[in-house]
């Protein structure tokens, strides 16, 4: 073969089968091949190889892909910037609705992000008043506090953050309720722009208002989009002529009926019949017919390759394919002989639209009338009852399922299979969470790392005595230093101390100082030491104080008795995180969990749609909708339900949910949406969205690149024109799967975006990229999609409306985690269940290690010795030193969930009202719709009339869109 022939310079013309004498074809195959033959097939049967033509393949690609005629009469692709392109007319209402929805969602989520920018700005730039040590006059002015209270300045970032951590702009950065409820917030840039001071309550009110406004916008926009989709669908359907407008689907006909009998029956009763297509037994083997056709094409390719190579290499591949075809033919014959349809269906196409409408109206019967009041003269053969419905579009029919009854057990089997897959995912996620929990239940620290930073050499390999020897070495090296640290970090009315083997201690001598001040001061003391270790120049007294933090952590690890470490391991880990012994990759555990969840979801996207085929729907549109539902439910349950519940500690509510308790244990790490939840579970959910978006964009880019590569490979390797044509056809734009992925992302983001509004931006960027790249794939890469209904696109908007309810439900729990006054009975925080336990009960050691102190004795010690060191040592020996490993110490008490308070608080009530409003409005809309359309089936049939011309005139004028027959392609 010459290069000129391969490039298409000289090619064998396509010859119509009617001009080829089939007697000249030498058929030595062991199976029957009734396909039409072209010139290449004729020559190949004679043993002559004619190479495929690239020009013909390119012309075939132009015929299957979206093309338009330019001014010179040449076929060219559509421009992405073509303003005159009408997607509904050129493709279908479903395609136009898909891009309308994607564009609308992009604008909607951009608006939601813009609405929440002020809230994220405050979260990201806020500073919380606390430690005097971190005072920086250039950043702001300390607030005025009540006389007798501790005098704080401010503390940046109650929750540790990083500029690249998306949770830095989440609700997780807001200080919890154990922070003193006074003036606490200063937000703004270092330059002083947009700086103000506020209170926590004012911030919470502002954040709730912005969130509710976003929910209202979504609740208003969703119905508007549905109305636009309905208007688009109505306008396009009335302006488009398809074979469906002339056709009815008749089911329940006897198995021995023939086309002529059906034609005569309906022609005599209603009017001229243009065509009748019976769907009998052979249509049940459509999938096997498709497999047979593919095998025959593979046989042609193997035969052509063998001839092109001069019959060298043997005919093993060709013979193997031939055996498979013969075996498949025997199976088809056996199935056909054993299968007998009790009833068959028929597509009856009338010549006039009026005849079709009359047929539908006269055969519109209720179930009762069908069974008990079906006149004999109206029956087929005067005894066979039948049903008449509007026919679906020819391309939408699944012929292999048309005569199958709708069995409930199929649907039940599909849902059981999906449940089994989700259970498998649950087991895998439980393994991930259990592995994470094992690490978090241990507070052991890296002794070598501690020793290196302190500057000592610790003993090793001494068996059981090693830890005791190491503890003695650390105590010798750090005990004096820790006493000096307490003096250095004490100032004004705040006295800090950290004796060896004790938690950090902070006492205020202010008369109005309470347990909140003391508990918060102890947390800030640790933060101060940690900041000093990272920036020695900012250490008080001298840079030698930089070792205070590492000595404090050595004291927690080697000085505290095990009776304290075990129940308070989480607080110890939080305080000394840099030195805690991490399992493999613990710092990146959230990324690993995110990747595993996304990988499972990708597998679900490939596996779950196959289950939808088992329900045997009669149309592709119904199958696509079910695929979308299954993908959405399976993936959403994985991310939004299973993973958060496995991390939840709902022991207080578990007695009301025994089944959930048995499945999920509900004894995880987080009893509520506390700040630490965001840097663990929230971070996993955020990166699941990020990775899902990234994978989907990569999938679209890969489709584009693969199509180009496939064409080049086809030009180099294809031996038959059919295979080369397939290489130039392009892939299918799977809008059904895309809608399932979009619905999942929309529902997941709306569920958790109340406290993580940065998700809005991620999803908005995804929709922008999806719109641009899917537009490119539709016009330049993929083959022309089949005309599809708009129902699958409307399903996405219904999910959007449902997402508003989930958003309000989760927003209610996330925002009401922080105390706010009651809407009807304003109360002070002192009356809340939050104050049921002292804040010191949650500090390391609880109240056993943090009892009340004697202010007068403290001041006497300071006046006598010049420091509070001696008082702290005595406090330690009297209260803490007496506790040994044999003693039993209860862990921190459960944080009150406040079921009674939260629905009526200023941060909970708005979400409750919004959720009830959305659910109520949706229910009323559904009821009104049902009442409006009750008993209007016949009037709807009449209203759908388009006043179309006769069928043969529509075909002759070229206004009929789509197929001109209901005959299955495999059987034509």
mmCIF file of N, CA and C in Angstrom, residues 600-693:
data_model
loop_
_atom_site.group_PDB
_atom_site.id
_atom_site.type_symbol
_atom_site.label_atom_id
_atom_site.label_comp_id
_atom_site.label_asym_id
_atom_site.label_seq_id
_atom_site.Cartn_x
_atom_site.Cartn_y
_atom_site.Cartn_z
ATOM 1 N N UNK A 600 -13.355 5.257 45.595
ATOM 2 C CA UNK A 600 -14.561 4.439 45.724
ATOM 3 C C UNK A 600 -15.716 5.031 44.927
ATOM 4 N N UNK A 601 -15.841 6.354 44.962
ATOM 5 C CA UNK A 601 -16.919 6.991 44.206
ATOM 6 C C UNK A 601 -16.734 6.816 42.708
ATOM 7 N N UNK A 602 -15.485 6.845 42.237
ATOM 8 C CA UNK A 602 -15.241 6.611 40.816
ATOM 9 C C UNK A 602 -15.625 5.183 40.429
ATOM 10 N N UNK A 603 -15.334 4.233 41.313
ATOM 11 C CA UNK A 603 -15.731 2.842 41.050
ATOM 12 C C UNK A 603 -17.259 2.727 41.032
ATOM 13 N N UNK A 604 -17.912 3.430 41.971
ATOM 14 C CA UNK A 604 -19.376 3.417 41.988
ATOM 15 C C UNK A 604 -19.943 4.000 40.698
ATOM 16 N N UNK A 605 -19.306 5.042 40.171
ATOM 17 C CA UNK A 605 -19.775 5.649 38.927
ATOM 18 C C UNK A 605 -19.731 4.654 37.773
ATOM 19 N N UNK A 606 -18.774 3.726 37.808
ATOM 20 C CA UNK A 606 -18.668 2.729 36.743
ATOM 21 C C UNK A 606 -19.574 1.520 36.996
ATOM 22 N N UNK A 607 -19.766 1.140 38.261
ATOM 23 C CA UNK A 607 -20.492 -0.096 38.573
ATOM 24 C C UNK A 607 -21.994 0.133 38.693
ATOM 25 N N UNK A 608 -22.388 1.185 39.401
ATOM 26 C CA UNK A 608 -23.803 1.390 39.712
ATOM 27 C C UNK A 608 -24.667 1.558 38.461
ATOM 28 N N UNK A 609 -24.236 2.316 37.422
ATOM 29 C CA UNK A 609 -25.100 2.436 36.231
ATOM 30 C C UNK A 609 -25.457 1.101 35.595
ATOM 31 N N UNK A 610 -24.566 0.118 35.693
ATOM 32 C CA UNK A 610 -24.874 -1.196 35.115
ATOM 33 C C UNK A 610 -26.064 -1.839 35.830
ATOM 34 N N UNK A 611 -26.234 -1.505 37.113
ATOM 35 C CA UNK A 611 -27.367 -2.080 37.852
ATOM 36 C C UNK A 611 -28.701 -1.507 37.369
ATOM 37 N N UNK A 612 -28.670 -0.252 36.890
ATOM 38 C CA UNK A 612 -29.915 0.349 36.401
ATOM 39 C C UNK A 612 -30.477 -0.411 35.203
ATOM 40 N N UNK A 613 -29.602 -1.050 34.436
ATOM 41 C CA UNK A 613 -30.063 -1.829 33.286
ATOM 42 C C UNK A 613 -30.889 -3.041 33.720
ATOM 43 N N UNK A 614 -30.684 -3.517 34.948
ATOM 44 C CA UNK A 614 -31.397 -4.703 35.411
ATOM 45 C C UNK A 614 -32.883 -4.443 35.636
ATOM 46 N N UNK A 615 -33.261 -3.165 35.765
ATOM 47 C CA UNK A 615 -34.678 -2.860 35.966
ATOM 48 C C UNK A 615 -35.482 -2.978 34.678
ATOM 49 N N UNK A 616 -34.802 -3.078 33.554
ATOM 50 C CA UNK A 616 -35.458 -3.312 32.265
ATOM 51 C C UNK A 616 -36.461 -2.215 31.918
ATOM 52 N N UNK A 617 -36.010 -0.963 31.998
ATOM 53 C CA UNK A 617 -36.866 0.139 31.578
ATOM 54 C C UNK A 617 -37.094 0.078 30.079
ATOM 55 N N UNK A 618 -38.211 0.621 29.648
ATOM 56 C CA UNK A 618 -38.584 0.546 28.239
ATOM 57 C C UNK A 618 -37.986 1.671 27.397
ATOM 58 N N UNK A 619 -37.413 2.696 28.050
ATOM 59 C CA UNK A 619 -36.800 3.795 27.304
ATOM 60 C C UNK A 619 -35.432 4.114 27.896
ATOM 61 N N UNK A 620 -34.586 4.682 27.068
ATOM 62 C CA UNK A 620 -33.266 5.095 27.530
ATOM 63 C C UNK A 620 -33.380 6.253 28.530
ATOM 64 N N UNK A 621 -34.379 7.136 28.346
ATOM 65 C CA UNK A 621 -34.530 8.273 29.250
ATOM 66 C C UNK A 621 -34.791 7.806 30.676
ATOM 67 N N UNK A 622 -35.676 6.812 30.836
ATOM 68 C CA UNK A 622 -35.931 6.277 32.182
ATOM 69 C C UNK A 622 -34.669 5.647 32.763
ATOM 70 N N UNK A 623 -33.903 4.965 31.936
ATOM 71 C CA UNK A 623 -32.667 4.340 32.413
ATOM 72 C C UNK A 623 -31.663 5.393 32.851
ATOM 73 N N UNK A 624 -31.552 6.479 32.074
ATOM 74 C CA UNK A 624 -30.610 7.542 32.441
ATOM 75 C C UNK A 624 -30.997 8.196 33.766
ATOM 76 N N UNK A 625 -32.297 8.423 33.959
ATOM 77 C CA UNK A 625 -32.744 9.024 35.223
ATOM 78 C C UNK A 625 -32.423 8.104 36.398
ATOM 79 N N UNK A 626 -32.646 6.795 36.226
ATOM 80 C CA UNK A 626 -32.342 5.874 37.311
ATOM 81 C C UNK A 626 -30.841 5.806 37.572
ATOM 82 N N UNK A 627 -30.024 5.840 36.512
ATOM 83 C CA UNK A 627 -28.575 5.886 36.701
ATOM 84 C C UNK A 627 -28.183 7.105 37.514
ATOM 85 N N UNK A 628 -28.767 8.251 37.172
ATOM 86 C CA UNK A 628 -28.463 9.483 37.910
ATOM 87 C C UNK A 628 -28.838 9.345 39.378
ATOM 88 N N UNK A 629 -30.006 8.768 39.648
ATOM 89 C CA UNK A 629 -30.438 8.588 41.033
ATOM 90 C C UNK A 629 -29.488 7.671 41.794
ATOM 91 N N UNK A 630 -29.128 6.552 41.183
ATOM 92 C CA UNK A 630 -28.270 5.586 41.879
ATOM 93 C C UNK A 630 -26.888 6.168 42.140
ATOM 94 N N UNK A 631 -26.320 6.858 41.147
ATOM 95 C CA UNK A 631 -25.000 7.476 41.337
ATOM 96 C C UNK A 631 -25.050 8.501 42.458
ATOM 97 N N UNK A 632 -26.080 9.338 42.436
ATOM 98 C CA UNK A 632 -26.219 10.370 43.467
ATOM 99 C C UNK A 632 -26.329 9.757 44.852
ATOM 100 N N UNK A 633 -27.223 8.791 45.017
ATOM 101 C CA UNK A 633 -27.480 8.229 46.343
ATOM 102 C C UNK A 633 -26.258 7.486 46.868
ATOM 103 N N UNK A 634 -25.652 6.646 46.023
ATOM 104 C CA UNK A 634 -24.516 5.847 46.494
ATOM 105 C C UNK A 634 -23.343 6.740 46.896
ATOM 106 N N UNK A 635 -23.015 7.723 46.082
ATOM 107 C CA UNK A 635 -21.866 8.576 46.376
ATOM 108 C C UNK A 635 -22.153 9.516 47.538
ATOM 109 N N UNK A 636 -23.371 10.031 47.603
ATOM 110 C CA UNK A 636 -23.703 10.954 48.686
ATOM 111 C C UNK A 636 -23.712 10.236 50.036
ATOM 112 N N UNK A 637 -24.244 9.017 50.065
ATOM 113 C CA UNK A 637 -24.247 8.252 51.318
ATOM 114 C C UNK A 637 -22.824 8.008 51.802
ATOM 115 N N UNK A 638 -21.925 7.717 50.875
ATOM 116 C CA UNK A 638 -20.523 7.494 51.249
ATOM 117 C C UNK A 638 -19.914 8.700 51.943
ATOM 118 N N UNK A 639 -20.057 9.857 51.315
ATOM 119 C CA UNK A 639 -19.328 11.051 51.773
ATOM 120 C C UNK A 639 -20.068 11.784 52.877
ATOM 121 N N UNK A 640 -21.363 11.998 52.702
ATOM 122 C CA UNK A 640 -22.105 12.876 53.607
ATOM 123 C C UNK A 640 -22.718 12.162 54.797
ATOM 124 N N UNK A 641 -22.863 10.846 54.737
ATOM 125 C CA UNK A 641 -23.490 10.127 55.845
ATOM 126 C C UNK A 641 -22.527 9.179 56.546
ATOM 127 N N UNK A 642 -21.958 8.237 55.789
ATOM 128 C CA UNK A 642 -21.154 7.195 56.425
ATOM 129 C C UNK A 642 -19.919 7.778 57.100
ATOM 130 N N UNK A 643 -19.129 8.557 56.367
ATOM 131 C CA UNK A 643 -17.872 9.045 56.949
ATOM 132 C C UNK A 643 -18.104 9.976 58.141
ATOM 133 N N UNK A 644 -19.000 10.965 58.068
ATOM 134 C CA UNK A 644 -19.240 11.790 59.266
ATOM 135 C C UNK A 644 -19.786 10.994 60.447
ATOM 136 N N UNK A 645 -20.680 10.018 60.188
ATOM 137 C CA UNK A 645 -21.233 9.243 61.301
ATOM 138 C C UNK A 645 -20.183 8.359 61.958
ATOM 139 N N UNK A 646 -19.253 7.825 61.169
ATOM 140 C CA UNK A 646 -18.182 7.022 61.757
ATOM 141 C C UNK A 646 -17.276 7.862 62.655
ATOM 142 N N UNK A 647 -17.205 9.157 62.410
ATOM 143 C CA UNK A 647 -16.390 10.046 63.230
ATOM 144 C C UNK A 647 -17.194 10.730 64.333
ATOM 145 N N UNK A 648 -18.496 10.449 64.398
ATOM 146 C CA UNK A 648 -19.360 11.135 65.353
ATOM 147 C C UNK A 648 -19.401 10.398 66.684
ATOM 148 N N UNK A 649 -19.532 11.172 67.737
ATOM 149 C CA UNK A 649 -19.706 10.621 69.086
ATOM 150 C C UNK A 649 -21.066 11.100 69.591
ATOM 151 N N UNK A 650 -22.080 10.310 69.310
ATOM 152 C CA UNK A 650 -23.450 10.697 69.652
ATOM 153 C C UNK A 650 -24.003 9.782 70.732
ATOM 154 N N UNK A 651 -23.198 9.561 71.772
ATOM 155 C CA UNK A 651 -23.629 8.652 72.831
ATOM 156 C C UNK A 651 -24.878 9.157 73.539
ATOM 157 N N UNK A 652 -25.074 10.480 73.586
ATOM 158 C CA UNK A 652 -26.262 11.010 74.249
ATOM 159 C C UNK A 652 -27.523 10.731 73.450
ATOM 160 N N UNK A 653 -27.400 10.749 72.117
ATOM 161 C CA UNK A 653 -28.572 10.513 71.271
ATOM 162 C C UNK A 653 -28.710 9.050 70.873
ATOM 163 N N UNK A 654 -27.700 8.232 71.168
ATOM 164 C CA UNK A 654 -27.695 6.849 70.691
ATOM 165 C C UNK A 654 -28.843 6.038 71.271
ATOM 166 N N UNK A 655 -29.300 6.381 72.470
ATOM 167 C CA UNK A 655 -30.378 5.601 73.063
ATOM 168 C C UNK A 655 -31.683 5.755 72.287
ATOM 169 N N UNK A 656 -31.797 6.856 71.518
ATOM 170 C CA UNK A 656 -32.980 7.040 70.682
ATOM 171 C C UNK A 656 -32.790 6.431 69.294
ATOM 172 N N UNK A 657 -31.565 6.030 68.950
ATOM 173 C CA UNK A 657 -31.265 5.476 67.629
ATOM 174 C C UNK A 657 -30.452 4.198 67.784
ATOM 175 N N UNK A 658 -31.052 3.133 68.319
ATOM 176 C CA UNK A 658 -30.268 1.912 68.587
ATOM 177 C C UNK A 658 -29.698 1.275 67.334
ATOM 178 N N UNK A 659 -30.423 1.362 66.207
ATOM 179 C CA UNK A 659 -29.914 0.749 64.978
ATOM 180 C C UNK A 659 -28.677 1.493 64.474
ATOM 181 N N UNK A 660 -28.743 2.819 64.472
ATOM 182 C CA UNK A 660 -27.573 3.601 64.059
ATOM 183 C C UNK A 660 -26.401 3.349 65.000
ATOM 184 N N UNK A 661 -26.682 3.214 66.261
ATOM 185 C CA UNK A 661 -25.609 2.951 67.217
ATOM 186 C C UNK A 661 -24.938 1.608 66.932
ATOM 187 N N UNK A 662 -25.742 0.610 66.588
ATOM 188 C CA UNK A 662 -25.178 -0.706 66.316
ATOM 189 C C UNK A 662 -24.339 -0.700 65.035
ATOM 190 N N UNK A 663 -24.761 0.082 64.026
ATOM 191 C CA UNK A 663 -24.045 0.096 62.749
ATOM 192 C C UNK A 663 -22.808 0.981 62.821
ATOM 193 N N UNK A 664 -22.961 2.193 63.332
ATOM 194 C CA UNK A 664 -21.877 3.177 63.284
ATOM 195 C C UNK A 664 -21.170 3.364 64.632
ATOM 196 N N UNK A 665 -21.642 2.686 65.658
ATOM 197 C CA UNK A 665 -21.085 2.776 67.015
ATOM 198 C C UNK A 665 -21.366 4.139 67.643
ATOM 199 N N UNK A 666 -21.241 5.206 66.878
ATOM 200 C CA UNK A 666 -21.510 6.564 67.348
ATOM 201 C C UNK A 666 -20.643 6.930 68.550
ATOM 202 N N UNK A 667 -19.441 6.347 68.592
ATOM 203 C CA UNK A 667 -18.497 6.658 69.664
ATOM 204 C C UNK A 667 -17.189 7.159 69.059
ATOM 205 N N UNK A 668 -17.329 7.995 68.046
ATOM 206 C CA UNK A 668 -16.162 8.559 67.386
ATOM 207 C C UNK A 668 -15.528 9.669 68.203
ATOM 208 N N UNK A 669 -14.873 10.550 67.520
ATOM 209 C CA UNK A 669 -14.071 11.568 68.190
ATOM 210 C C UNK A 669 -14.822 12.861 68.436
ATOM 211 N N UNK A 670 -15.876 13.135 67.650
ATOM 212 C CA UNK A 670 -16.488 14.462 67.691
ATOM 213 C C UNK A 670 -17.966 14.364 68.055
ATOM 214 N N UNK A 671 -18.355 14.891 69.224
ATOM 215 C CA UNK A 671 -19.767 14.882 69.604
ATOM 216 C C UNK A 671 -20.575 15.979 68.930
ATOM 217 N N UNK A 672 -19.876 16.931 68.334
ATOM 218 C CA UNK A 672 -20.570 18.063 67.720
ATOM 219 C C UNK A 672 -19.643 18.676 66.673
ATOM 220 N N UNK A 673 -20.104 19.772 66.063
ATOM 221 C CA UNK A 673 -19.285 20.460 65.063
ATOM 222 C C UNK A 673 -18.328 21.426 65.766
ATOM 223 N N UNK A 674 -17.429 20.853 66.546
ATOM 224 C CA UNK A 674 -16.455 21.653 67.268
ATOM 225 C C UNK A 674 -15.332 22.087 66.329
ATOM 226 N N UNK A 675 -14.499 23.046 66.724
ATOM 227 C CA UNK A 675 -13.458 23.548 65.813
ATOM 228 C C UNK A 675 -12.548 22.462 65.260
ATOM 229 N N UNK A 676 -12.195 21.473 66.089
ATOM 230 C CA UNK A 676 -11.296 20.422 65.611
ATOM 231 C C UNK A 676 -11.928 19.567 64.510
ATOM 232 N N UNK A 677 -13.268 19.516 64.458
ATOM 233 C CA UNK A 677 -13.952 18.728 63.423
ATOM 234 C C UNK A 677 -13.592 19.226 62.032
ATOM 235 N N UNK A 678 -13.437 20.526 61.900
ATOM 236 C CA UNK A 678 -13.187 21.100 60.575
ATOM 237 C C UNK A 678 -11.804 20.739 60.052
ATOM 238 N N UNK A 679 -10.827 20.657 60.939
ATOM 239 C CA UNK A 679 -9.473 20.312 60.496
ATOM 240 C C UNK A 679 -9.274 18.813 60.343
ATOM 241 N N UNK A 680 -10.330 18.040 60.554
ATOM 242 C CA UNK A 680 -10.244 16.590 60.365
ATOM 243 C C UNK A 680 -11.299 16.150 59.356
ATOM 244 N N UNK A 681 -12.536 15.976 59.802
ATOM 245 C CA UNK A 681 -13.604 15.515 58.924
ATOM 246 C C UNK A 681 -13.928 16.560 57.863
ATOM 247 N N UNK A 682 -14.016 17.824 58.271
ATOM 248 C CA UNK A 682 -14.319 18.877 57.303
ATOM 249 C C UNK A 682 -13.279 18.979 56.212
ATOM 250 N N UNK A 683 -12.016 18.808 56.572
ATOM 251 C CA UNK A 683 -10.945 18.875 55.583
ATOM 252 C C UNK A 683 -11.039 17.716 54.600
ATOM 253 N N UNK A 684 -11.415 16.525 55.097
ATOM 254 C CA UNK A 684 -11.593 15.371 54.203
ATOM 255 C C UNK A 684 -12.714 15.642 53.211
ATOM 256 N N UNK A 685 -13.851 16.159 53.698
ATOM 257 C CA UNK A 685 -14.982 16.442 52.810
ATOM 258 C C UNK A 685 -14.601 17.497 51.777
ATOM 259 N N UNK A 686 -13.871 18.519 52.203
ATOM 260 C CA UNK A 686 -13.463 19.568 51.261
ATOM 261 C C UNK A 686 -12.586 18.985 50.156
ATOM 262 N N UNK A 687 -11.639 18.144 50.520
ATOM 263 C CA UNK A 687 -10.744 17.605 49.499
ATOM 264 C C UNK A 687 -11.416 16.501 48.680
ATOM 265 N N UNK A 688 -12.457 15.878 49.206
ATOM 266 C CA UNK A 688 -13.243 14.976 48.368
ATOM 267 C C UNK A 688 -13.876 15.764 47.219
ATOM 268 N N UNK A 689 -14.426 16.930 47.540
ATOM 269 C CA UNK A 689 -14.995 17.792 46.493
ATOM 270 C C UNK A 689 -13.898 18.241 45.529
ATOM 271 N N UNK A 690 -12.751 18.665 46.072
ATOM 272 C CA UNK A 690 -11.655 19.125 45.221
ATOM 273 C C UNK A 690 -11.169 18.020 44.291
ATOM 274 N N UNK A 691 -10.937 16.830 44.828
ATOM 275 C CA UNK A 691 -10.440 15.730 44.013
ATOM 276 C C UNK A 691 -11.491 15.274 43.007
ATOM 277 N N UNK A 692 -12.761 15.273 43.401
ATOM 278 C CA UNK A 692 -13.816 14.895 42.463
ATOM 279 C C UNK A 692 -13.865 15.858 41.290
ATOM 280 N N UNK A 693 -13.767 17.146 41.600
ATOM 281 C CA UNK A 693 -13.745 18.160 40.539
ATOM 282 C C UNK A 693 -12.524 17.965 39.646
#
